[in-house]
Amino acid sequence: MTLSDSQSAGTSRLSCRSLAVHAVGAVAVAVAVALLCPSLWEPAGDRAGPAAVTQQDPAAGDLGRPVALTAEERRLADQLYKQEGFNVVASDKVPFVRRLPDVRPQLCRGRTYDTDLPAASIIINFHNEVWSALLRSVHSVLARTPAHLLYEILLIDDASTKPELGEPLERYVSDHLPSKVTLHRLKERHGLIRGRHWGAQQASGPVLIFLDSHVEPCDTWIEPLLQRIKDEPHALVCPVIDNIRDTDLAYQPAERVAGGFTWSGHFAWIEAGGADGKLPSDEAAPVRQCGVTYRVLGTANQLFVTG
């Protein structure tokens, strides 16, 4: 589904399952390019939940490697792929917090960040998301976000109909997650954009960060985003987004790209560069772009509310 205490934003990566990219409005965006390093967190344990088709394996997907399946598991995975669009069996085997490889440019690894960065409200909208993918998103955010930078996590259920996302999810949030994580229900379908706007109205943190419900943030993912918003309060920031392969959950680093548009007006990833088409010599420097993907983005709460 990518971003430290200096005055310039570092590079930050956020893994996200591959998705179709829709056109968005043309806005000036400062990109905080992403930072990855091996996780220092242990797996969250065997909490596969009522929707799991297999049990978690602590070694599955370690360091972003492909998840191996037996012949029987592969047959089941093929059936579920038609329904969910990715390998659910592999997802259920991978721990809620797995180690990921460090693919940062060398310049990014020594970056530091201000100690007084604003805290963020993380807004995760979902509709009938796979149990393991949703909870991996939440646990990864909790494990890899410094406590003082995490104001809250809002889970916005956009009228899901899967049974496990009803009372079982409410019990899981209550029994296994900290009070910073809250579950909110929409009584009827709002869709992604209206649902996120509704979620933003419930948020109280000084910064809003919108995430898809199938992401794996890496270590030091949030600091560059918050640094850029602190330095440029009117910036809308988007990280470089790596890929989690749909067939086996292998981690695939992305190229350094920026949002742009084709001659037909469709959103597309293009080679990152400034007005002259050249990249800054500092690989950790933010890059302007004319469009931003809806999958992961951050902005000041006041800017989002007032426009």
XYZ file of N, CA and C in Angstrom, residues 18-248:
693
model
N -1.890 -3.540 -3.977
C -2.109 -2.908 -5.274
C -3.584 -2.614 -5.500
N -3.873 -1.387 -5.925
C -5.248 -0.956 -6.158
C -5.332 -0.186 -7.461
N -6.517 -0.106 -8.023
C -6.726 0.779 -9.165
C -6.628 2.218 -8.688
N -6.065 3.070 -9.504
C -5.899 4.472 -9.147
C -6.866 5.306 -9.954
N -7.679 6.105 -9.275
C -8.668 6.940 -9.942
C -8.140 8.357 -10.084
N -8.685 9.103 -11.029
C -8.276 10.487 -11.229
C -8.661 11.324 -10.023
N -7.818 12.321 -9.706
C -8.109 13.234 -8.605
C -7.919 14.652 -9.098
N -8.405 15.605 -8.309
C -8.261 16.999 -8.681
C -6.811 17.437 -8.664
N -6.471 18.427 -9.468
C -5.099 18.919 -9.558
C -4.808 19.809 -8.362
N -3.892 19.368 -7.508
C -3.493 20.156 -6.352
C -1.987 20.082 -6.225
N -1.391 21.111 -5.641
C 0.050 21.100 -5.401
C 0.307 20.279 -4.155
N 1.145 19.287 -4.263
C 1.371 18.360 -3.164
C 2.851 18.246 -2.870
N 3.234 18.343 -1.601
C 4.609 18.094 -1.204
C 4.712 16.643 -0.795
N 5.539 15.886 -1.478
C 5.648 14.459 -1.206
C 6.731 14.219 -0.176
N 6.408 13.483 0.882
C 7.425 13.042 1.811
C 7.792 11.630 1.415
N 8.995 11.429 0.894
C 9.368 10.130 0.359
C 9.754 9.232 1.521
N 9.539 7.912 1.401
C 9.458 7.089 2.579
C 10.692 6.438 3.165
N 10.627 6.098 4.460
C 11.719 5.446 5.161
C 11.310 4.062 5.632
N 12.107 3.101 5.400
C 11.839 1.734 5.833
C 12.995 1.236 6.667
N 12.724 0.497 7.708
C 13.785 -0.203 8.412
C 13.175 -1.434 9.049
N 13.992 -2.443 9.383
C 13.431 -3.676 9.920
C 12.641 -3.417 11.194
N 11.537 -4.093 11.310
C 10.693 -3.924 12.480
C 11.375 -4.479 13.722
N 11.216 -3.765 14.824
C 11.741 -4.234 16.101
C 10.629 -4.812 16.962
N 9.464 -4.998 16.341
C 8.297 -5.448 17.084
C 8.050 -6.925 16.851
N 7.590 -7.574 17.897
C 7.247 -8.983 17.785
C 5.843 -9.119 17.193
N 5.541 -10.253 16.560
C 4.187 -10.463 16.039
C 3.147 -10.334 17.144
N 1.950 -9.955 16.761
C 0.900 -9.684 17.745
C 0.314 -10.955 18.345
N 0.763 -12.101 17.891
C 0.234 -13.342 18.432
C -0.826 -13.945 17.542
N -1.326 -15.092 17.930
C -2.310 -15.801 17.118
C -3.699 -15.252 17.404
N -4.057 -14.189 16.701
C -5.375 -13.578 16.862
C -6.058 -13.545 15.506
N -6.012 -14.634 14.814
C -6.532 -14.642 13.446
C -8.014 -14.308 13.394
N -8.740 -14.627 14.451
C -10.127 -14.187 14.520
C -11.104 -15.107 13.815
N -12.388 -14.799 13.899
C -13.439 -15.681 13.399
C -13.441 -15.840 11.893
N -12.832 -14.888 11.155
C -12.896 -14.965 9.691
C -11.709 -15.698 9.093
N -10.728 -16.067 9.905
C -9.505 -16.648 9.374
C -9.749 -18.038 8.806
N -9.102 -18.327 7.676
C -9.201 -19.655 7.089
C -7.993 -20.501 7.448
N -6.987 -19.907 8.057
C -5.810 -20.638 8.510
C -5.205 -19.885 9.683
N -4.276 -20.499 10.408
C -3.673 -19.876 11.576
C -2.418 -19.096 11.189
N -2.131 -18.058 11.975
C -0.942 -17.265 11.708
C 0.318 -18.092 11.912
N 1.318 -17.817 11.068
C 2.625 -18.451 11.145
C 3.649 -17.343 11.353
N 4.390 -17.321 12.492
C 5.330 -16.230 12.758
C 6.355 -16.014 11.654
N 6.648 -17.049 10.875
C 7.656 -16.923 9.819
C 7.063 -16.524 8.473
N 5.759 -16.552 8.356
C 5.128 -16.274 7.063
C 5.330 -14.816 6.662
N 5.872 -14.601 5.478
C 6.062 -13.252 4.968
C 7.144 -12.461 5.663
N 7.991 -13.117 6.467
C 9.036 -12.409 7.207
C 9.964 -11.670 6.248
N 10.286 -10.423 6.585
C 11.126 -9.556 5.758
C 10.543 -9.358 4.365
N 9.227 -9.456 4.280
C 8.560 -9.190 3.014
C 8.655 -10.297 1.993
N 9.068 -11.482 2.419
C 9.202 -12.589 1.466
C 7.827 -13.121 1.062
N 7.736 -13.772 -0.095
C 6.466 -14.376 -0.516
C 6.012 -15.434 0.479
N 4.717 -15.568 0.643
C 4.155 -16.565 1.551
C 3.958 -17.868 0.788
N 4.558 -18.940 1.295
C 4.435 -20.251 0.651
C 3.179 -20.954 1.150
N 2.473 -21.615 0.236
C 1.256 -22.342 0.578
C 1.359 -23.793 0.144
N 0.642 -24.662 0.855
C 0.526 -26.047 0.429
C -0.432 -26.114 -0.759
N -0.490 -27.276 -1.397
C -1.391 -27.443 -2.542
C -2.843 -27.221 -2.128
N -3.207 -27.729 -0.955
C -4.581 -27.552 -0.476
C -4.868 -26.083 -0.190
N -3.908 -25.396 0.449
C -4.087 -23.974 0.738
C -4.185 -23.168 -0.553
N -3.425 -23.573 -1.563
C -3.452 -22.867 -2.841
C -4.822 -22.973 -3.495
N -5.429 -24.145 -3.423
C -6.765 -24.314 -4.010
C -7.774 -23.405 -3.318
N -7.700 -23.347 -1.991
C -8.599 -22.473 -1.248
C -8.318 -21.006 -1.572
N -7.040 -20.663 -1.671
C -6.665 -19.281 -1.986
C -7.204 -18.858 -3.343
N -7.157 -19.765 -4.311
C -7.665 -19.448 -5.651
C -9.165 -19.168 -5.619
N -9.887 -19.923 -4.799
C -11.329 -19.700 -4.687
C -11.626 -18.334 -4.065
N -10.916 -18.010 -2.991
C -11.161 -16.756 -2.287
C -10.669 -15.549 -3.078
N -9.681 -15.765 -3.928
C -9.161 -14.664 -4.741
C -10.262 -14.079 -5.624
N -11.121 -14.947 -6.135
C -12.202 -14.483 -7.007
C -13.154 -13.550 -6.266
N -13.244 -13.732 -4.951
C -14.151 -12.919 -4.145
C -13.480 -11.660 -3.617
N -12.227 -11.784 -3.166
C -11.577 -10.672 -2.472
C -10.540 -9.932 -3.316
N -10.046 -10.560 -4.380
C -9.077 -9.881 -5.230
C -7.645 -9.960 -4.755
N -7.374 -10.771 -3.735
C -6.001 -11.023 -3.296
C -5.981 -12.318 -2.498
N -4.799 -12.760 -2.126
C -4.615 -14.056 -1.489
C -4.978 -13.978 -0.002
N -6.200 -14.357 0.329
C -6.680 -14.282 1.708
C -5.969 -15.304 2.593
N -5.701 -16.481 2.065
C -5.023 -17.518 2.850
C -3.643 -17.029 3.275
N -2.900 -16.435 2.354
C -1.586 -15.887 2.692
C -1.718 -14.771 3.721
N -2.719 -13.925 3.561
C -2.928 -12.827 4.506
C -3.201 -13.347 5.906
N -4.006 -14.406 6.003
C -4.323 -14.962 7.313
C -3.113 -15.613 7.978
N -2.148 -16.068 7.192
C -0.955 -16.706 7.755
C 0.059 -15.683 8.268
N 0.096 -14.503 7.650
C 1.089 -13.490 8.008
C 0.731 -12.854 9.352
N 1.691 -12.693 10.269
C 1.407 -12.040 11.554
C 0.883 -10.624 11.354
N 0.228 -10.120 12.369
C -0.308 -8.769 12.280
C 0.795 -7.718 12.210
N 1.973 -8.030 12.729
C 3.135 -7.145 12.587
C 4.302 -8.008 12.141
N 4.709 -7.854 10.896
C 5.834 -8.633 10.385
C 7.017 -7.709 10.093
N 8.208 -8.288 10.037
C 9.385 -7.513 9.673
C 9.358 -7.209 8.179
N 9.817 -6.015 7.826
C 9.898 -5.607 6.434
C 11.322 -5.170 6.120
N 11.762 -5.306 4.887
C 13.137 -4.945 4.535
C 13.344 -3.435 4.550
N 14.593 -3.022 4.741
C 14.943 -1.607 4.726
C 15.426 -1.238 3.328
N 14.614 -0.535 2.583
C 14.958 -0.184 1.201
C 15.180 1.319 1.044
N 15.407 2.022 2.127
C 15.604 3.463 2.055
C 16.916 3.825 1.375
N 16.948 4.957 0.672
C 18.232 5.510 0.243
C 19.083 5.815 1.476
N 20.393 5.740 1.341
C 21.285 5.917 2.476
C 21.084 7.270 3.162
N 20.797 8.310 2.383
C 20.618 9.644 2.956
C 19.449 9.697 3.938
N 18.479 8.833 3.734
C 17.287 8.871 4.592
C 17.545 8.306 5.979
N 18.500 7.406 6.065
C 18.634 6.640 7.303
C 19.192 7.457 8.458
N 19.875 8.556 8.153
C 20.424 9.380 9.220
C 19.587 10.596 9.552
N 18.434 10.708 8.932
C 17.581 11.869 9.172
C 17.038 11.875 10.598
N 16.895 13.081 11.129
C 16.244 13.246 12.428
C 15.089 14.223 12.253
N 14.212 14.259 13.248
C 13.001 15.063 13.135
C 12.781 15.882 14.394
N 12.013 16.941 14.261
C 11.718 17.795 15.402
C 11.045 16.986 16.510
N 11.291 17.394 17.735
C 10.719 16.669 18.877
C 9.298 17.126 19.206
N 8.848 18.196 18.577
C 7.519 18.744 18.882
C 6.574 18.623 17.692
N 6.650 17.506 16.990
C 5.759 17.297 15.854
C 4.310 17.158 16.329
N 3.349 17.580 15.528
C 1.941 17.423 15.914
C 1.516 15.962 15.858
N 0.587 15.583 16.704
C 0.066 14.212 16.704
C -1.009 14.073 15.630
N -1.220 12.846 15.196
C -2.127 12.605 14.073
C -3.306 11.734 14.467
N -4.445 12.068 13.904
C -5.601 11.176 13.909
C -5.521 10.329 12.649
N -5.462 9.007 12.813
C -5.404 8.093 11.679
C -6.825 7.633 11.375
N -7.279 7.859 10.154
C -8.643 7.509 9.757
C -8.590 6.367 8.755
N -9.186 5.234 9.115
C -9.191 4.046 8.263
C -10.634 3.681 7.951
N -11.046 3.918 6.728
C -12.387 3.523 6.285
C -12.346 2.124 5.694
N -13.414 1.361 5.890
C -13.443 0.012 5.319
C -14.873 -0.416 5.046
N -15.024 -1.281 4.065
C -16.305 -1.925 3.763
C -16.021 -3.373 3.411
N -16.473 -4.298 4.247
C -16.291 -5.736 4.023
C -14.832 -6.107 3.785
N -13.925 -5.457 4.498
C -12.507 -5.780 4.379
C -12.223 -7.147 4.987
N -11.211 -7.822 4.481
C -10.763 -9.093 5.054
C -10.245 -8.844 6.470
N -10.671 -9.689 7.392
C -10.341 -9.535 8.819
C -8.852 -9.353 9.047
N -8.041 -10.244 8.516
C -6.602 -10.183 8.776
C -5.972 -8.941 8.166
N -6.425 -8.520 6.997
C -5.870 -7.326 6.360
C -6.201 -6.074 7.170
N -7.434 -5.985 7.649
C -7.845 -4.832 8.445
C -7.055 -4.751 9.743
N -6.966 -5.872 10.467
C -6.282 -5.844 11.760
C -4.776 -5.711 11.609
N -4.212 -6.205 10.514
C -2.780 -5.983 10.268
C -2.514 -4.492 10.067
N -3.431 -3.815 9.411
C -3.288 -2.369 9.237
C -3.256 -1.671 10.594
N -4.203 -2.025 11.460
C -4.300 -1.374 12.764
C -3.090 -1.694 13.630
N -2.732 -2.982 13.735
C -1.603 -3.367 14.583
C -0.290 -2.784 14.069
N -0.112 -2.707 12.760
C 1.115 -2.133 12.205
C 1.223 -0.651 12.546
N 0.110 0.064 12.457
C 0.119 1.481 12.828
C 0.470 1.636 14.303
N -0.139 0.836 15.166
C 0.137 0.913 16.598
C 1.590 0.580 16.904
N 2.131 -0.429 16.241
C 3.483 -0.889 16.537
C 4.548 0.073 16.033
N 4.270 0.800 14.968
C 5.322 1.576 14.308
C 5.088 3.080 14.359
N 4.177 3.512 15.195
C 3.940 4.939 15.378
C 4.265 5.308 16.820
N 5.206 6.230 17.061
C 5.490 6.651 18.438
C 4.214 7.110 19.135
N 4.057 6.700 20.387
C 2.807 6.955 21.107
C 2.454 8.437 21.149
N 3.453 9.308 21.298
C 3.155 10.738 21.417
C 2.750 11.360 20.085
N 2.951 10.627 18.980
C 2.555 11.136 17.668
C 1.227 10.548 17.194
N 0.697 9.590 17.956
C -0.575 8.961 17.593
C -1.675 9.503 18.496
N -2.495 10.384 17.957
C -3.594 10.961 18.730
C -4.721 9.951 18.883
N -5.043 9.262 17.789
C -6.136 8.290 17.809
C -6.153 7.545 16.480
N -6.827 6.400 16.473
C -7.133 5.674 15.241
C -8.642 5.526 15.171
N -9.238 6.022 14.109
C -10.677 5.896 13.911
C -10.946 4.876 12.819
N -11.629 3.797 13.175
C -12.055 2.799 12.203
C -13.481 3.141 11.781
N -13.657 3.461 10.516
C -14.964 3.881 10.010
C -15.544 2.752 9.170
N -16.530 2.061 9.717
C -17.177 0.950 9.014
C -18.254 1.499 8.087
N -18.022 1.361 6.790
C -18.952 1.886 5.790
C -20.011 0.832 5.463
N -20.851 0.547 6.463
C -21.989 -0.367 6.302
C -21.569 -1.754 5.825
N -20.574 -2.336 6.486
C -20.141 -3.693 6.145
C -21.237 -4.700 6.448
N -21.249 -5.798 5.695
C -22.249 -6.850 5.891
C -21.634 -8.174 6.333
N -20.315 -8.288 6.365
C -19.687 -9.522 6.829
C -19.951 -9.700 8.323
N -20.391 -10.889 8.747
C -20.710 -11.100 10.164
C -19.540 -10.808 11.097
N -18.321 -11.189 10.703
C -17.176 -11.010 11.592
C -16.838 -9.539 11.828
N -17.333 -8.662 10.956
C -17.069 -7.235 11.130
C -18.147 -6.552 11.968
N -19.064 -7.342 12.501
C -20.081 -6.824 13.400
C -19.630 -6.939 14.844
N -20.358 -7.732 15.632
C -20.039 -7.872 17.055
C -18.640 -8.434 17.310
N -18.152 -9.426 16.526
C -16.789 -9.911 16.768
C -15.736 -8.808 16.677
N -15.873 -7.909 15.725
C -14.915 -6.810 15.612
C -15.043 -5.862 16.798
N -16.268 -5.600 17.231
C -16.463 -4.736 18.396
C -15.778 -5.332 19.623
N -15.918 -6.648 19.818
C -15.272 -7.310 20.957
C -13.759 -7.245 20.825
N -13.253 -7.446 19.616
C -11.798 -7.427 19.422
C -11.236 -6.048 19.742
N -11.882 -5.014 19.239
C -11.415 -3.652 19.508
C -11.439 -3.375 21.006
N -12.492 -3.819 21.681
C -12.631 -3.587 23.117
C -11.626 -4.385 23.931
N -11.382 -5.645 23.545
C -10.564 -6.546 24.360
C -9.078 -6.505 24.029
N -8.709 -6.192 22.783
C -7.319 -6.351 22.355
C -6.627 -5.065 21.919
N -7.358 -3.984 21.767
C -6.751 -2.758 21.260
C -6.844 -1.646 22.301
N -5.895 -0.718 22.291
C -5.913 0.375 23.270
C -7.079 1.325 23.034
N -7.340 2.156 24.025
C -8.494 3.057 23.955
C -8.361 4.103 22.856
N -7.154 4.288 22.335
C -6.971 5.230 21.224
C -7.662 4.749 19.954
N -7.982 3.461 19.893
C -8.634 2.898 18.709
C -10.135 2.851 18.961
N -10.903 3.501 18.109
C -12.355 3.520 18.255
C -13.017 3.084 16.953
N -14.144 2.415 17.089
C -14.890 1.900 15.943
C -16.167 2.714 15.767
N -16.379 3.189 14.550
C -17.555 3.998 14.238
C -18.321 3.335 13.094
N -19.637 3.344 13.181
C -20.472 2.677 12.179
C -21.274 3.693 11.357
N -21.244 3.527 10.053
C -22.135 4.271 9.173
C -23.337 3.380 8.871
N -24.535 3.891 9.018
C -25.733 3.076 8.856
C -26.026 2.742 7.402
N -25.528 3.556 6.481
C -25.716 3.289 5.056
C -24.422 3.609 4.323
N -24.274 3.031 3.133
C -23.044 3.215 2.377
C -22.814 4.685 2.041
N -21.609 5.152 2.337
C -21.203 6.508 1.994
C -20.209 6.526 0.836
N -19.498 5.413 0.636
C -18.409 5.432 -0.322
C -17.156 6.003 0.323
N -16.021 5.855 -0.364
C -14.739 6.211 0.241
C -14.631 7.698 0.575
N -14.934 8.562 -0.372
C -14.684 9.984 -0.164
C -15.632 10.574 0.879
N -16.931 10.328 0.747
C -17.879 10.827 1.750
C -17.603 10.206 3.115
N -17.214 8.914 3.107
C -16.910 8.244 4.362
C -15.704 8.848 5.056
N -14.685 9.200 4.282
C -13.510 9.837 4.876
C -13.850 11.232 5.405
N -14.672 11.949 4.673
C -15.076 13.272 5.147
C -15.841 13.142 6.458
N -16.711 12.143 6.565
C -17.429 11.907 7.814
C -16.449 11.562 8.929
N -15.462 10.713 8.618
C -14.470 10.352 9.615
C -13.667 11.548 10.090
N -13.333 12.445 9.166
C -12.578 13.644 9.535
C -13.362 14.505 10.515
N -14.668 14.519 10.373
C -15.503 15.305 11.283
C -15.507 14.730 12.696
N -15.204 13.440 12.832
C -15.153 12.805 14.152
C -13.771 12.941 14.784
N -12.757 13.287 13.998
C -11.373 13.310 14.471
C -11.069 14.576 15.260
N -10.166 14.458 16.241
C -9.816 15.587 17.108
C -8.349 15.970 17.037
N -7.507 15.166 16.391
C -6.085 15.455 16.325
C -5.767 16.640 15.426
N -4.609 17.292 15.635
C -4.227 18.443 14.810
C -3.886 18.083 13.374
N -3.562 16.809 13.124
C -3.250 16.341 11.770
C -4.144 15.157 11.445
N -4.609 15.088 10.215
C -5.394 13.955 9.734
C -4.563 13.159 8.744
N -4.503 11.845 8.933
C -3.862 10.963 7.964
C -4.863 9.882 7.589
N -5.178 9.811 6.310
C -6.133 8.830 5.807
C -5.368 7.628 5.259
N -5.744 6.430 5.707
C -5.109 5.200 5.247
C -6.156 4.253 4.682
N -5.749 3.452 3.699
C -6.574 2.340 3.268
C -6.622 1.299 4.380
N -7.508 0.340 4.250
C -7.691 -0.677 5.293
C -6.873 -1.929 5.025
N -5.854 -1.829 4.177
C -4.992 -2.978 3.865
C -3.580 -2.470 3.635
N -2.999 -1.864 4.676
C -1.667 -1.275 4.587
C -0.764 -1.837 5.680
N 0.543 -1.671 5.483
C 1.532 -2.019 6.496
C 2.543 -0.879 6.592
N 2.348 0.052 7.515
C 3.337 1.114 7.680
C 4.669 0.538 8.141
N 5.749 1.175 7.722
C 7.085 0.765 8.130
C 7.585 1.682 9.243
N 8.676 1.287 9.870
C 9.239 2.112 10.928
C 9.586 3.496 10.383
N 9.393 4.507 11.212
C 9.649 5.912 10.852
C 8.810 6.323 9.656
N 7.607 5.820 9.576
C 6.743 6.159 8.450
C 6.057 7.505 8.630
N 5.753 7.855 9.892
C 4.899 9.020 10.105
C 5.668 10.322 10.301
N 6.906 10.245 10.832
C 7.645 11.460 11.154
C 7.858 12.390 9.961
N 8.277 11.880 8.786
C 8.465 12.793 7.653
C 7.171 13.465 7.196
N 6.055 12.738 7.278
C 4.772 13.340 6.928
C 4.439 14.490 7.884
N 4.589 14.237 9.182
C 4.274 15.255 10.175
C 5.248 16.427 10.104
N 6.517 16.135 9.814
C 7.505 17.204 9.696
C 7.136 18.163 8.572
N 6.735 17.588 7.444
C 6.390 18.432 6.304
C 5.149 19.275 6.603
N 4.175 18.684 7.264
C 2.964 19.430 7.605
C 3.274 20.523 8.624
N 4.189 20.240 9.561
C 4.596 21.271 10.516
C 5.296 22.423 9.801
N 6.204 22.093 8.869
C 6.955 23.121 8.150
C 6.087 23.876 7.152
N 5.162 23.155 6.514
C 4.283 23.741 5.494
C 2.831 23.398 5.845
N 2.194 24.174 6.726
C 0.854 23.820 7.212
C -0.201 23.688 6.119
N 0.038 24.262 4.947
C -0.940 24.175 3.869
C -0.627 23.044 2.894
N 0.357 22.226 3.226
C 0.729 21.133 2.326
C -0.203 19.939 2.503
N -0.474 19.292 1.404
C -1.144 17.991 1.409
C -0.070 16.984 1.055
N 0.253 16.077 1.962
C 1.414 15.214 1.769
C 1.000 13.781 1.473
N 1.800 13.147 0.660
C 1.561 11.759 0.260
C 2.894 11.040 0.225
N 2.996 9.864 0.815
C 4.257 9.126 0.784
C 4.423 8.356 -0.512
N 5.644 7.909 -0.767
C 5.840 6.892 -1.788
C 5.160 5.625 -1.287
N 4.394 4.972 -2.128
C 3.607 3.814 -1.706
C 4.172 2.554 -2.339
N 4.727 1.691 -1.524
C 5.223 0.408 -2.005
C 4.055 -0.542 -2.228
N 4.351 -1.698 -2.762
C 3.303 -2.648 -3.126
C 3.405 -3.927 -2.308
N 2.264 -4.464 -1.926
C 2.184 -5.804 -1.354
C 1.522 -6.671 -2.418
N 2.273 -7.589 -2.968
C 1.787 -8.353 -4.121
C 0.547 -9.156 -3.765
N -0.452 -9.065 -4.619
C -1.745 -9.669 -4.311
C -1.716 -11.188 -4.277
N -0.795 -11.813 -4.980
C -0.790 -13.272 -5.087
C -0.116 -13.973 -3.915
N 0.863 -13.331 -3.268
C 1.612 -14.011 -2.198
C 2.052 -13.076 -1.080
